[in-house]
Coordinates of N, CA and C in Angstrom, one line a residue:
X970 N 185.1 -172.9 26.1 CA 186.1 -172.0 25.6 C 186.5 -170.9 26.6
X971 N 185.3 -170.4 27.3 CA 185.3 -169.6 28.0 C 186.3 -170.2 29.6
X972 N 186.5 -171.0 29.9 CA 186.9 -172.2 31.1 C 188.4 -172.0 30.6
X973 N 188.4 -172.0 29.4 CA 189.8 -172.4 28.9 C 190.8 -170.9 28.7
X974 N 190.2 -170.2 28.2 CA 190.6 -168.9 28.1 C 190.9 -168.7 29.5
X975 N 190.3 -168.4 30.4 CA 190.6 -168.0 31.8 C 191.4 -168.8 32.2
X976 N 191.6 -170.3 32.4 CA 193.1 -171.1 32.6 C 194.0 -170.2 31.9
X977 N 194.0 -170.3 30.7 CA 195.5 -169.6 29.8 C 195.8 -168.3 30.7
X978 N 194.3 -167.7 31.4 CA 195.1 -166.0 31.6 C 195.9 -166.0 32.7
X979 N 195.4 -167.2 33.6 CA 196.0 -167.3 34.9 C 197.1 -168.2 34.7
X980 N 197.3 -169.4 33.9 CA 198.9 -169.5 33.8 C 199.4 -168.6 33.2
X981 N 199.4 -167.9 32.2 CA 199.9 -166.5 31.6 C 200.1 -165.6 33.1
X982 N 199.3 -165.0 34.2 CA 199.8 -164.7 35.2 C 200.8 -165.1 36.0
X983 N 200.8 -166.1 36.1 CA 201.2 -166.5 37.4 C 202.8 -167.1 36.4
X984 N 202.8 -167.2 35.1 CA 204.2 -167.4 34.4 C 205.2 -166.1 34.2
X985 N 204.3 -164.7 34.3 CA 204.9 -163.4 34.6 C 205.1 -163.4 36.2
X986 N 204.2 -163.5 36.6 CA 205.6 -163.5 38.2 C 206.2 -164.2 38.4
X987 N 206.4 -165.2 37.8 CA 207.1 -166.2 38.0 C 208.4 -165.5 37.7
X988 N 208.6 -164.8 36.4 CA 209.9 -164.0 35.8 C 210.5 -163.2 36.9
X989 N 209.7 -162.6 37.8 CA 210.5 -161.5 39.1 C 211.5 -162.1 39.7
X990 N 212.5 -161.7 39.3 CA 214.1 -161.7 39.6 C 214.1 -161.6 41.4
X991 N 214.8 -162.6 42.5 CA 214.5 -162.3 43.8 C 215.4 -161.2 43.9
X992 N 216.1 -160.7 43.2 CA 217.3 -159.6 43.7 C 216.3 -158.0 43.2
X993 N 215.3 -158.1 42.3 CA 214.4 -156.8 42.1 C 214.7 -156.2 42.7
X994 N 215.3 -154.8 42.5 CA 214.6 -153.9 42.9 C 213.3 -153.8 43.7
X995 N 213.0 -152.6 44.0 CA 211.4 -152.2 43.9 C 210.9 -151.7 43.1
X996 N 211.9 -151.0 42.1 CA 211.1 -150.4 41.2 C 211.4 -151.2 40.3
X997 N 212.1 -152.1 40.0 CA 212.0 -153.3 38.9 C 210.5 -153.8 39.4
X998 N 210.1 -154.2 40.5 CA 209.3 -155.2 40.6 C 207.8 -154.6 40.5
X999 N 207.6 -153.0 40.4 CA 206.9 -152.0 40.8 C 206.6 -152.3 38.6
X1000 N 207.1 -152.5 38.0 CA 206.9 -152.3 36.5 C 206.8 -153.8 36.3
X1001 N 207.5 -155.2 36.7 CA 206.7 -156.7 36.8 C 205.3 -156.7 37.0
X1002 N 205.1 -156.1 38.3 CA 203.3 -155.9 38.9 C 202.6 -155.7 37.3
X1003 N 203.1 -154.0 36.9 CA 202.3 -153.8 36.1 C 202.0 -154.4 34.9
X1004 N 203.1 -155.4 34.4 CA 203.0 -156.3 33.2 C 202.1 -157.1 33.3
X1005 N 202.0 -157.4 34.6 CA 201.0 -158.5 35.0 C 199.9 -158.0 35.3
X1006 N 199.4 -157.0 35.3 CA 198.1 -156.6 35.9 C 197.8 -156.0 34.4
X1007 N 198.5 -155.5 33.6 CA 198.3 -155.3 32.0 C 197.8 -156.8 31.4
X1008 N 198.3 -157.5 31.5 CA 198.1 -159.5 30.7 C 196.8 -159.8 31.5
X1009 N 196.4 -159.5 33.1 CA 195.3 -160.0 33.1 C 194.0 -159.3 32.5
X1010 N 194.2 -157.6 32.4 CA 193.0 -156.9 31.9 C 193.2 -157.2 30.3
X1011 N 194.0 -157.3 29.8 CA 194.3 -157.6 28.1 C 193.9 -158.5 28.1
X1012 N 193.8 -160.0 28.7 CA 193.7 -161.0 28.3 C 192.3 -161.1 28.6
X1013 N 191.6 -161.0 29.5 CA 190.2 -160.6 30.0 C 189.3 -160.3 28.9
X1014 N 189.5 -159.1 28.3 CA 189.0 -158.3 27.9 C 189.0 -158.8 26.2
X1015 N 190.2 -159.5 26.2 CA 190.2 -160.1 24.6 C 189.1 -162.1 25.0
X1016 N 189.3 -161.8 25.8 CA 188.5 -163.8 26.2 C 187.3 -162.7 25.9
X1017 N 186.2 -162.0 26.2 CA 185.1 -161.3 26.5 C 184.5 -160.5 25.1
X1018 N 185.7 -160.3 24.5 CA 185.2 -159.7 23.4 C 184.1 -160.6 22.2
X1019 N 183.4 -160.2 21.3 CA 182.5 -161.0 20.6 C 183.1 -161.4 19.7
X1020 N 182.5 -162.4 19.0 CA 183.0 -163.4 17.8 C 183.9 -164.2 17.9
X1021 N 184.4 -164.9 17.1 CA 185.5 -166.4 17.5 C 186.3 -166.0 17.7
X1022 N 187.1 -167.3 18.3 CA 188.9 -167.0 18.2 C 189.2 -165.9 19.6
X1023 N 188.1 -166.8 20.7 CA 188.5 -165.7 22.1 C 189.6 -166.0 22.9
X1024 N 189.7 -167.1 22.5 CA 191.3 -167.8 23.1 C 192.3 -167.1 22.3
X1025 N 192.5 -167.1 20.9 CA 193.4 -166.1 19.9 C 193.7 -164.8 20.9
X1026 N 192.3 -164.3 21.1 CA 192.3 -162.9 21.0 C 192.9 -162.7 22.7
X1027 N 192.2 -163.5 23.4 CA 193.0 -163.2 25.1 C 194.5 -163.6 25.4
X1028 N 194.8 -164.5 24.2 CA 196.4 -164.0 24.5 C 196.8 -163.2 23.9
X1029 N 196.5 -162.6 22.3 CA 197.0 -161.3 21.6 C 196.7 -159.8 23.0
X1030 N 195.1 -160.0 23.6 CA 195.2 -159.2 24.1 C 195.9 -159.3 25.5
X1031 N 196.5 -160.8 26.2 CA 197.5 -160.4 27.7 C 198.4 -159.9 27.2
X1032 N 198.7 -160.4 25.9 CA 200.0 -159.9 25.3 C 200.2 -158.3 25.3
X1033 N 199.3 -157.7 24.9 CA 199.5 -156.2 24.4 C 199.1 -155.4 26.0
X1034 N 198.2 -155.9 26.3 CA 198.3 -156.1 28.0 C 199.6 -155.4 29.0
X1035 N 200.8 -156.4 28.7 CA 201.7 -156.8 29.5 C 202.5 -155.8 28.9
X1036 N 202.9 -155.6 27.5 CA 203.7 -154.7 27.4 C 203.1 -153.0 27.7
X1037 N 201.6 -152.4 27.7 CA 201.4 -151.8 27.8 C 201.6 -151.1 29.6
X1038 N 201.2 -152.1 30.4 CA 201.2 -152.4 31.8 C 202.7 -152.2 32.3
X1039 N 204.1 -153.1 31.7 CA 204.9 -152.7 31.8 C 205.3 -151.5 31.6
X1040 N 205.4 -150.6 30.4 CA 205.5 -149.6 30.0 C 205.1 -148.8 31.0
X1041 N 204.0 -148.4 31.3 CA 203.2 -147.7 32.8 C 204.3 -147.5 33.8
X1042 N 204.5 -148.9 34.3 CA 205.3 -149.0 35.3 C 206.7 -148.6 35.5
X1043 N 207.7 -149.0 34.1 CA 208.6 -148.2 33.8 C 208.8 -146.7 34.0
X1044 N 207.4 -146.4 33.1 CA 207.6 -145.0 33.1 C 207.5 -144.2 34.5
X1045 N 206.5 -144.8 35.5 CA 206.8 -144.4 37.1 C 207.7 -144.6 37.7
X1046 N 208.5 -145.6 37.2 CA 209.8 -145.9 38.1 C 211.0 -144.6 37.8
X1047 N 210.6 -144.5 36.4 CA 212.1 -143.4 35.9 C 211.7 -142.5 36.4
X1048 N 210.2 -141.8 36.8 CA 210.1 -140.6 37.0 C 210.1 -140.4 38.7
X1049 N 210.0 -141.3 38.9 CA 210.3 -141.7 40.8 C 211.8 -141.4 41.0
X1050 N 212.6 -142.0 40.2 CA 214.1 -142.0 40.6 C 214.5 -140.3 40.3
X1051 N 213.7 -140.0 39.1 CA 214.2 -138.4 38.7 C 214.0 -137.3 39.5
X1052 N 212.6 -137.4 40.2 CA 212.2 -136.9 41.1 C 213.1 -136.9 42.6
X1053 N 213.8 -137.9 43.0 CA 214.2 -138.4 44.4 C 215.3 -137.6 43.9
X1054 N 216.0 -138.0 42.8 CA 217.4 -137.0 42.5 C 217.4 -135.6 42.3
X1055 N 216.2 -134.9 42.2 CA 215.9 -133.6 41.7 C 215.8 -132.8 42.7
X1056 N 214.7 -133.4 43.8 CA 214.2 -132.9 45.4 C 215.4 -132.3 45.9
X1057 N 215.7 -131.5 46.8 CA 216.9 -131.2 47.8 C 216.4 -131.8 48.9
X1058 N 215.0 -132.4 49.0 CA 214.6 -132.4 50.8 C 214.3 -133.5 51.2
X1059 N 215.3 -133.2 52.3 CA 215.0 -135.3 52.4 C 213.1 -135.6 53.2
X1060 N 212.9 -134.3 54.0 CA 211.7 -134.4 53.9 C 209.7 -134.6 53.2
X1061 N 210.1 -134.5 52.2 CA 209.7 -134.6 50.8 C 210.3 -135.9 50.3
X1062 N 208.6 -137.2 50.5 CA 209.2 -137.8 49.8 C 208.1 -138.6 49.2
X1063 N 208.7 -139.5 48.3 CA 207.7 -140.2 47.0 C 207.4 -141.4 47.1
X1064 N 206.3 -141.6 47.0 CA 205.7 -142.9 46.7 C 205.3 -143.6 45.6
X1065 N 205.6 -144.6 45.2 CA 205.2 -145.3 43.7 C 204.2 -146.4 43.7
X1066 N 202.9 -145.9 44.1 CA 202.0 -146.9 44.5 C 201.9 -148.1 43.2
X1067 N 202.3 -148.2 41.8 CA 201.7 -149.1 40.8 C 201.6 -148.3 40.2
X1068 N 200.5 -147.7 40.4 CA 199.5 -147.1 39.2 C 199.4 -145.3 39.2
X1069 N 200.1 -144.7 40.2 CA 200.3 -143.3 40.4 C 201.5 -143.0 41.5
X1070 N 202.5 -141.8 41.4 CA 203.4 -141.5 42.2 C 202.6 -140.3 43.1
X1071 N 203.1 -140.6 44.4 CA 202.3 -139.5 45.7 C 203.3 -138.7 45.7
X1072 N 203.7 -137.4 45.5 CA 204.9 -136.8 46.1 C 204.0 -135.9 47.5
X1073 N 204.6 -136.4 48.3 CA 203.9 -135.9 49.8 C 205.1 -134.8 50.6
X1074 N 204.2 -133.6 50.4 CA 204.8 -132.7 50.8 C 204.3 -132.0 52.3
X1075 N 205.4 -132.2 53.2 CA 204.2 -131.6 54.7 C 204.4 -130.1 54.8
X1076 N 202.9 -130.0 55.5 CA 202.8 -128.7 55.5 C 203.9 -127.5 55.9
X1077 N 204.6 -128.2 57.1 CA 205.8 -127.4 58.1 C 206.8 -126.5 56.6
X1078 N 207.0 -127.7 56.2 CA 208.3 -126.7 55.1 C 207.6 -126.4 53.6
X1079 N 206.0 -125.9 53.9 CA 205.4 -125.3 52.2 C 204.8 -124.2 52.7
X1080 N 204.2 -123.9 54.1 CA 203.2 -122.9 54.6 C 203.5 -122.6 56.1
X1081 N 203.6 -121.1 56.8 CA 203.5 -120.6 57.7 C 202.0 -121.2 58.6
X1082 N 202.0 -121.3 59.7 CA 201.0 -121.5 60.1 C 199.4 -120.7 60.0
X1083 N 198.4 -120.8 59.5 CA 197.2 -120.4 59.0 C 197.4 -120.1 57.8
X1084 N 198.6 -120.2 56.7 CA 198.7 -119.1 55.7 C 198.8 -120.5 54.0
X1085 N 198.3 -119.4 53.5 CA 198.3 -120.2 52.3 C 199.4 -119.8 51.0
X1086 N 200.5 -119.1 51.3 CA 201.2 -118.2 50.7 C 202.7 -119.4 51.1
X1087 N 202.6 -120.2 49.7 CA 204.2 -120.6 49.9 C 205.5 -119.9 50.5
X1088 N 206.5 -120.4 51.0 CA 207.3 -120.0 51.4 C 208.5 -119.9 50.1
X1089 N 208.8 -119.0 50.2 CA 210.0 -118.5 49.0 C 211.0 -119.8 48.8
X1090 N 211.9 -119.9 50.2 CA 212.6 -121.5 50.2 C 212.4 -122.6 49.4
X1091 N 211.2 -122.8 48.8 CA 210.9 -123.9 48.7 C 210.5 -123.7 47.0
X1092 N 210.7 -122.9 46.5 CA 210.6 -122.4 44.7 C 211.5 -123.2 44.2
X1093 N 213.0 -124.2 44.5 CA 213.7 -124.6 43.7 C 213.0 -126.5 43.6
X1094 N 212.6 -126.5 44.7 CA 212.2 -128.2 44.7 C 210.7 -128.1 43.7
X1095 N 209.9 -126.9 44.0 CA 208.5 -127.1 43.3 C 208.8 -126.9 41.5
X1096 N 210.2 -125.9 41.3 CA 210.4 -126.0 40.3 C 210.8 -127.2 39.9
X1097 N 211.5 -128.2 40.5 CA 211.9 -129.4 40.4 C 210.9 -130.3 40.0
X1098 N 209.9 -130.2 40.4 CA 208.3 -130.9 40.5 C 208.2 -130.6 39.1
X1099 N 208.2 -129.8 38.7 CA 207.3 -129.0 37.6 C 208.4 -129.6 36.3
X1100 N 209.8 -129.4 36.2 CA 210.4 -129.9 35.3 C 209.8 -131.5 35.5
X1101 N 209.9 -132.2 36.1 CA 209.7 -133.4 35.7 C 208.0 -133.8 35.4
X1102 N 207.4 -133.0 35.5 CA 205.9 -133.2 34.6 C 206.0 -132.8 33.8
X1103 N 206.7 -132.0 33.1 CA 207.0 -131.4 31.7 C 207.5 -132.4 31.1
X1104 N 208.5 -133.2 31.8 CA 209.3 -134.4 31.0 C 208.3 -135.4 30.9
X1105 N 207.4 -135.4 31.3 CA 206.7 -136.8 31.4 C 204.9 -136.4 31.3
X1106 N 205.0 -135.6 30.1 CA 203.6 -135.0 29.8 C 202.2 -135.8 29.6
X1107 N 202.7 -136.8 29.5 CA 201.4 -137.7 29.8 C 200.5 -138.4 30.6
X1108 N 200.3 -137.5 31.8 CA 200.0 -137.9 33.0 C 199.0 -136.6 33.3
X1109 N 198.4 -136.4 34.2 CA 197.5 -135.8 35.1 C 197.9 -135.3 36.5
X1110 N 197.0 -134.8 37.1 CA 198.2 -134.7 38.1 C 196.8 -134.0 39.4
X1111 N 197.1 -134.6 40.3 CA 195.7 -134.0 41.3 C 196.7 -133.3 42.8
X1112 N 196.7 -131.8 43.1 CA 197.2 -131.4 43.8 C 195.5 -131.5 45.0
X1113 N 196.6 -132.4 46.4 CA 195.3 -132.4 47.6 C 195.9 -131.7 48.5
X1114 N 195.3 -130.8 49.5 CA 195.9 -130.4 50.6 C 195.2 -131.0 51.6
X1115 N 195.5 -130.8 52.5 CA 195.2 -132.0 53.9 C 195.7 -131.2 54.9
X1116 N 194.8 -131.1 56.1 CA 194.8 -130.7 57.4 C 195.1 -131.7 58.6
X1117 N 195.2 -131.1 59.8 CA 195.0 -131.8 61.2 C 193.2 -131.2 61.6
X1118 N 192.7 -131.8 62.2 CA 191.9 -131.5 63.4 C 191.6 -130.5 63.9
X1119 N 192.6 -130.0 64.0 CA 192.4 -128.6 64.9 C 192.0 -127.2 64.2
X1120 N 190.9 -126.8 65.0 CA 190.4 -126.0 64.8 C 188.5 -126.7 63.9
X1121 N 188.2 -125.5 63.4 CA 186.2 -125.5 62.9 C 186.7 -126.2 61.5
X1122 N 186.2 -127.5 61.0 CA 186.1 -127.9 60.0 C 185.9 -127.5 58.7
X1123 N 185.0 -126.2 58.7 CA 185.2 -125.5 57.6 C 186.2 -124.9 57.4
X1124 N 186.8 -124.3 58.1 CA 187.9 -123.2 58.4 C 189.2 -124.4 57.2
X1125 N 189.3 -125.2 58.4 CA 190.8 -126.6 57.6 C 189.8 -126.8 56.1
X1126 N 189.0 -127.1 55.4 CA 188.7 -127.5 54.5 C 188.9 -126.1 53.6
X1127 N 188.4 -125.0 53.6 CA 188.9 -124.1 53.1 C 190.3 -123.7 53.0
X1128 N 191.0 -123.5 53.9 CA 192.3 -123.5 54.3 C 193.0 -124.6 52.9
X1129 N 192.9 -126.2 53.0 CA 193.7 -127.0 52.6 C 193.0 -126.7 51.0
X1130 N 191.9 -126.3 50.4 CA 192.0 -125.8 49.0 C 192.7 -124.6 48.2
X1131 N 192.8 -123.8 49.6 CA 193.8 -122.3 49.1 C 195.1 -123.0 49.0
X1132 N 195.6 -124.1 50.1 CA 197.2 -124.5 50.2 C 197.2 -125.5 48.5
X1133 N 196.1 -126.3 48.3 CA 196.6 -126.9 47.1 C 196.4 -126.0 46.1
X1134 N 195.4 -125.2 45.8 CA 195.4 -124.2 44.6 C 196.8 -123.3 44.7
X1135 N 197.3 -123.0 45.7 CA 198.5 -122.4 45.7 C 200.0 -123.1 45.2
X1136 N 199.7 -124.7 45.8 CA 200.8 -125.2 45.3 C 200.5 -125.5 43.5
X1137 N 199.6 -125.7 43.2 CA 198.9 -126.1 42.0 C 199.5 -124.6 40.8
X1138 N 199.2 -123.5 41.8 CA 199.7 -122.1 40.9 C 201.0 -122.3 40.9
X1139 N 201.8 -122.7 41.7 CA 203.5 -122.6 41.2 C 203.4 -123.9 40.4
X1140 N 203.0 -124.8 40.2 CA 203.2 -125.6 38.9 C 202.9 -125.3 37.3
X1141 N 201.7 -124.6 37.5 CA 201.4 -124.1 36.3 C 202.2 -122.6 35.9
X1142 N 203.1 -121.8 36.8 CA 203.6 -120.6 36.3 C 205.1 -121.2 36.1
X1143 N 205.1 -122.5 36.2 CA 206.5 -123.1 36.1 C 206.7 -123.8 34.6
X1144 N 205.3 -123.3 34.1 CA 205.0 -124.3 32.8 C 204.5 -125.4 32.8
X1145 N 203.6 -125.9 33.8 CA 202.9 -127.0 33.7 C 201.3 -126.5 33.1
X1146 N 200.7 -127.2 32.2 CA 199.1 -126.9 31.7 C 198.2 -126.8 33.0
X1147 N 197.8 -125.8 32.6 CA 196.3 -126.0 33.9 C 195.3 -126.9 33.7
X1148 N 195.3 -127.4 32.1 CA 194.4 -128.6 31.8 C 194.8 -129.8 32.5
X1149 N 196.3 -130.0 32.8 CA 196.7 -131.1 33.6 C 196.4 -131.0 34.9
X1150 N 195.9 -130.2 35.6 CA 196.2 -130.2 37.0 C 194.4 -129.5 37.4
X1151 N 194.7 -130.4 39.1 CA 193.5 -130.2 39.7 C 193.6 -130.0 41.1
X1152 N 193.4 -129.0 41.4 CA 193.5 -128.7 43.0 C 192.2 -129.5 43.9
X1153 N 192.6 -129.9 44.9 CA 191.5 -130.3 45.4 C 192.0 -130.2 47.1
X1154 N 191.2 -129.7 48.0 CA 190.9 -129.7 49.6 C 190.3 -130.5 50.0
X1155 N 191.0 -131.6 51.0 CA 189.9 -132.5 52.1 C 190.1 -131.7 53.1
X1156 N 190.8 -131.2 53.7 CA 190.8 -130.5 55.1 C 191.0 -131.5 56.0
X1157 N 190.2 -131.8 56.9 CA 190.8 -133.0 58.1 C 190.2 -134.7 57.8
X1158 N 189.6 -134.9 56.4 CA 188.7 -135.6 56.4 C 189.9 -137.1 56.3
X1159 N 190.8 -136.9 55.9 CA 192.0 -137.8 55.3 C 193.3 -138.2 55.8
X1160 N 193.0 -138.2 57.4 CA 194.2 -138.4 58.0 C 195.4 -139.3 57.9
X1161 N 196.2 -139.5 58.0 CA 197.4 -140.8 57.9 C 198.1 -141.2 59.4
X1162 N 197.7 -140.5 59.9 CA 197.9 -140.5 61.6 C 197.4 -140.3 62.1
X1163 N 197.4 -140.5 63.9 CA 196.8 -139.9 64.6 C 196.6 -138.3 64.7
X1164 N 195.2 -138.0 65.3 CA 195.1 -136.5 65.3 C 195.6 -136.1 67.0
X1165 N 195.8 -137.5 67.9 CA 195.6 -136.9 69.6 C 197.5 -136.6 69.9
X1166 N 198.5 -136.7 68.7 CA 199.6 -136.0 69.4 C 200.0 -135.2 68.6
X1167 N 201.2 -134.8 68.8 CA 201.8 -133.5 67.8 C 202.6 -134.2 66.3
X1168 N 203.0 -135.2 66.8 CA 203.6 -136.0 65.6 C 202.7 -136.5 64.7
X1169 N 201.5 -136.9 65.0 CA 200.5 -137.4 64.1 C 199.9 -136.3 63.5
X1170 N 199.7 -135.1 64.0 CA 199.1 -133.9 63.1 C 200.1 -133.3 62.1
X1171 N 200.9 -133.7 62.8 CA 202.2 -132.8 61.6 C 202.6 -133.8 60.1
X1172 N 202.1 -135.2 61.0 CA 202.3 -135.6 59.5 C 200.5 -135.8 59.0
X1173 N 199.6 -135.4 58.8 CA 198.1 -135.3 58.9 C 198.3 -133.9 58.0
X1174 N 199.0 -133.3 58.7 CA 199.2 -131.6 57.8 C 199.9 -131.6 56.2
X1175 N 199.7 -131.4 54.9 CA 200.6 -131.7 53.9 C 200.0 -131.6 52.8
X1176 N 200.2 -131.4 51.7 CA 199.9 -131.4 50.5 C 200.3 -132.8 49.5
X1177 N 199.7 -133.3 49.0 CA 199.9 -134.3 47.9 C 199.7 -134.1 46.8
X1178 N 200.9 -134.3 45.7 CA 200.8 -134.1 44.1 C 200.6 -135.4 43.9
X1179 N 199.6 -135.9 43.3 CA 199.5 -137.3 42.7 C 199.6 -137.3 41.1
X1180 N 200.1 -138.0 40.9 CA 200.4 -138.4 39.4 C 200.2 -139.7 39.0
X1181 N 199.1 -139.6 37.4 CA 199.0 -140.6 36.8 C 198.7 -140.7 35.8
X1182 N 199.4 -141.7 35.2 CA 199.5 -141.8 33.7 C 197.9 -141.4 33.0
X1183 N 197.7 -141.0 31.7 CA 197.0 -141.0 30.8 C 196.8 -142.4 30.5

């Protein structure tokens, strides 16, 4: 039964991708993923459960699965698009990994160099940030700051916890819960570029709001 349930989940997969339209979007195909990654834990998890009827129950559960999984994904797509329309900066921009939105903000246009004291300029986009967590209250939200290299390791790891606790304060005086939000500092530990030129530290330098559903 067990043999047979897992056939069903994987044609049941592979019959949801099958549905992905080649003209998708990405953020259409960004909420497909999710349906399908919903159907295989739903369906899993109902084949695994005790007592009869595990075949019943793994497709009730891909089933609830897929719409749940969709839903997810939906809901990151609309708040991706709201966000891209809200932002003024084209440098500030968003990622929709699946399962959490990165809004990646670099250091250059949030903080003077050494200072952890937002720049005034930049109060209409963070307010922007903050309206759309309010719209979309069921999520979490992990503010990271992130350094370059340069300079004593403690110094950048300290440094990048004052820059997210700071950006983290204008969310929450904007109306965002402080129960939703979590500051956290890697300092240089987390690069996305190189640290040996000037272009790789500058994008290495930056704060990330990550967001994810409940």
């Amino acid at each position: 039964m067990m043999k047979t349930s897992a056939l069903m989940l994987t044609l049941g997969a592979f019959t949801l991708a099958g549905c992905v339209v080649p003209q998708a979007t990405e953020e259409n195909r960004r909420t497909q993923t999710g349906a399908v990654a919903g159907a295989l834990i739903g369906g899993a998890l109902g084949a695994n459960s005790n007592g009869d009827n595990k075949l019943a129950k793994a497709a009730l559960g891909a089933g609830v699965g897929a719409l749940i999984g969709g839903a997810i994904g939906s809901s990151l797509d609309a708040q991706a698009a709201e966000l891209r329309n809200s932002i003024g900066n084209d440098r500030v921009s968003i990622t929709n990994t699946g399962n959490s939105l990165i809004v990646n903000l670099p250091q250059d246009i949030l903080f003077a160099t050494d200072s952890a004291t937002l720049r005034g300029d930049l109060n209409q986009d963070m307010q922007a940030v903050a309206r759309s967590l309010m719209n979309y209250p069921n999520t979490t939200v992990q503010v990271v700051g992130h350094t370059d290299n340069t300079g004593a390791a403690a110094y950048n790891q300290d440094l990048s916890q004052r820059r997210a606790g700071a950006v983290a304060s204008v969310l929450q005086a904007n109306g965002v819960p402080g129960g939703r939000i979590v500051a956290i500092g890697r300092g240089e530990d987390q690069p996305v570029a190189s640290n040996l030129n000037e272009q790789g530290r500058a994008q290495n330098r930056r704060v990330e709001i990550i967001i994810r559903p409940n």
